[in-house]
Coordinates of C-alpha atoms in Angstrom, one line a residue:
M1 CA -0.1 0.1 0.5
Y2 CA 1.0 3.8 -0.9
M3 CA 0.3 7.0 0.5
H4 CA -2.1 8.7 -1.5
L5 CA -3.9 12.4 -1.5
L6 CA -7.0 13.0 -3.0
I7 CA -8.3 16.7 -4.0
L8 CA -11.9 16.1 -3.4
S9 CA -14.6 18.2 -5.6
Q10 CA -16.0 21.1 -3.3
E11 CA -19.5 20.5 -4.2
N12 CA -20.6 18.1 -1.4
I13 CA -17.2 17.6 0.0
E14 CA -19.0 15.2 2.9
L15 CA -20.7 12.8 -0.4
S16 CA -16.9 13.0 -1.7
K17 CA -15.3 11.7 1.7
Y18 CA -18.0 9.1 1.1
E19 CA -18.0 7.8 -2.3
A20 CA -14.0 7.5 -2.3
A21 CA -14.1 5.9 1.0
S22 CA -16.8 3.7 -0.3
L23 CA -15.3 3.0 -3.8
L24 CA -11.7 2.5 -2.3
N25 CA -12.1 0.5 1.0
L26 CA -10.4 2.6 2.9
K27 CA -10.6 1.8 6.4
T28 CA -8.9 4.8 7.8
Y29 CA -8.4 8.3 6.4
K30 CA -7.4 11.8 7.6
N31 CA -9.3 14.8 5.7
E32 CA -8.5 18.4 6.3
K33 CA -10.9 20.6 4.0
N34 CA -11.1 18.9 0.8
I35 CA -7.9 16.7 1.2
L36 CA -8.4 12.9 2.0
F37 CA -5.3 11.4 3.2
C38 CA -5.4 7.7 3.0
N39 CA -3.5 4.3 2.0
I40 CA -5.3 2.8 -1.5
D41 CA -3.9 -0.6 -2.4
K42 CA -3.7 -1.2 -5.6
I43 CA -6.6 -3.2 -6.4
A44 CA -8.8 -0.7 -5.5
L45 CA -6.4 2.2 -6.6
K46 CA -7.8 0.3 -10.4
K47 CA -11.3 1.7 -9.1
S48 CA -10.4 5.2 -8.9
N49 CA -11.1 6.4 -12.4
R50 CA -14.9 6.0 -11.4
L51 CA -14.9 8.8 -8.6
A52 CA -16.8 11.6 -9.7
Y53 CA -16.0 14.0 -6.3
T54 CA -12.5 13.3 -6.7
N55 CA -10.6 16.1 -8.4
N56 CA -6.9 14.7 -8.2
I57 CA -5.5 11.3 -6.7
F58 CA -1.5 11.2 -6.1
E59 CA 0.6 8.3 -4.8
L60 CA 2.9 9.9 -2.4
L61 CA 7.0 9.2 -2.1
F62 CA 6.8 10.9 1.2
M63 CA 5.3 14.2 2.7
C64 CA 6.4 16.6 5.7
N65 CA 6.2 20.0 6.8
F66 CA 7.3 23.2 4.3
N67 CA 9.9 24.2 6.7
D68 CA 11.6 20.6 6.8
L69 CA 11.0 20.2 2.5
E70 CA 15.3 21.0 2.2
N71 CA 16.0 18.4 5.0
A72 CA 13.5 15.9 3.7
L73 CA 14.7 16.8 -0.2
L74 CA 18.7 15.5 1.2
N75 CA 17.4 12.6 3.6
Y76 CA 15.1 10.5 1.3
D77 CA 16.4 7.6 -0.9
F78 CA 16.0 9.4 -4.5
S79 CA 18.6 6.7 -5.8
K80 CA 15.3 3.8 -5.6
I81 CA 13.0 6.2 -7.7
Y82 CA 16.1 7.9 -10.0
K83 CA 16.6 6.6 -13.5
K84 CA 19.3 8.6 -15.8
N85 CA 17.8 12.2 -15.4
F86 CA 15.3 14.3 -13.5
C87 CA 14.0 17.3 -13.4
L88 CA 11.6 19.4 -10.4
R89 CA 8.1 21.2 -10.5
M90 CA 6.9 22.7 -7.6
H91 CA 3.3 23.4 -7.2
V92 CA 1.4 25.6 -4.6
V93 CA -2.3 24.4 -4.1
N94 CA -4.6 27.6 -3.3
V95 CA -7.5 25.9 -1.1
S96 CA -8.4 29.6 0.4
N97 CA -11.2 30.0 -2.1
K98 CA -14.0 27.8 -3.9
K99 CA -11.7 26.2 -6.5
N100 CA -8.2 24.7 -6.4
I101 CA -5.7 26.5 -7.8
L102 CA -2.5 25.5 -8.5
I103 CA 0.0 27.9 -9.1
T104 CA 3.3 26.9 -10.5
N105 CA 6.6 28.6 -10.6
H106 CA 5.5 31.4 -7.8
D107 CA 9.3 33.3 -6.7
V108 CA 9.4 31.6 -2.7
F109 CA 8.5 27.6 -4.2
S110 CA 11.5 28.2 -7.2
D111 CA 12.2 24.3 -8.8
K112 CA 15.6 25.5 -9.8
N113 CA 15.8 26.7 -5.8
Y114 CA 14.5 23.1 -4.3
A115 CA 16.4 20.7 -7.2
K116 CA 19.9 21.5 -5.9
F117 CA 18.9 19.3 -2.4
I118 CA 18.0 16.4 -4.9
W119 CA 21.1 16.7 -7.0
R120 CA 23.2 16.7 -3.8
N121 CA 21.2 13.5 -2.3
L122 CA 22.2 12.2 -5.3
V123 CA 26.0 13.3 -5.4
A124 CA 26.1 11.8 -2.2
R125 CA 24.8 8.4 -3.4
N126 CA 27.4 8.6 -6.1
I127 CA 25.6 8.7 -8.7
K128 CA 26.1 11.9 -11.2
P129 CA 23.2 13.2 -11.7
E130 CA 21.5 15.3 -14.7
V131 CA 19.1 17.9 -15.4
D132 CA 16.4 17.5 -18.0
L133 CA 13.6 20.0 -18.0
E134 CA 12.2 18.9 -21.3
N135 CA 11.6 15.0 -20.9
P136 CA 12.8 14.0 -17.8
K137 CA 13.1 10.2 -17.2
T138 CA 12.9 10.8 -13.7
H139 CA 9.6 13.3 -12.9
I140 CA 9.1 14.5 -9.2
E141 CA 6.9 16.8 -8.1
V142 CA 6.5 19.1 -4.7
I143 CA 2.7 20.1 -4.0
I144 CA 2.6 22.1 -1.1
I145 CA -0.8 22.6 0.6
G146 CA -1.1 24.9 3.4
N147 CA 2.3 24.3 5.6
N148 CA 3.0 21.0 4.3
A149 CA 5.0 20.0 1.0
F150 CA 3.7 16.1 -0.5
V151 CA 6.3 14.4 -2.3
R152 CA 5.5 12.5 -5.5
S153 CA 6.9 11.1 -8.4

């Protein structure tokens, strides 16, 4: 099982939670506004395309407090997922208004600024990293929601 983050429709959050919990056989989950954190097994994940009230599902490598993101990027074993080259993209989800807005390339959340921590991580593991922004073999995304950072590949 892997940790997942579901962004639920805000039309009816209670119905969205119930639909996800029922269809995906979720035993436990945590939610914050329209964000649902849970573990979904592979069999249940195949049913996820039937979710009408879920906007996105992200499989996470790890999550941390935004203040700890630099250390987390330095310490996570990216050698497990790294293939030939990588690209890091930072996204900020603004959940303060009615719709989830994905904000990219915000000054504070610079891709280049945080990619250096993954670079250093790989070098420390005796890997000679390469960056490919156009067609990366390893695509890493950091999604910032409030004070939390969610990292996925």
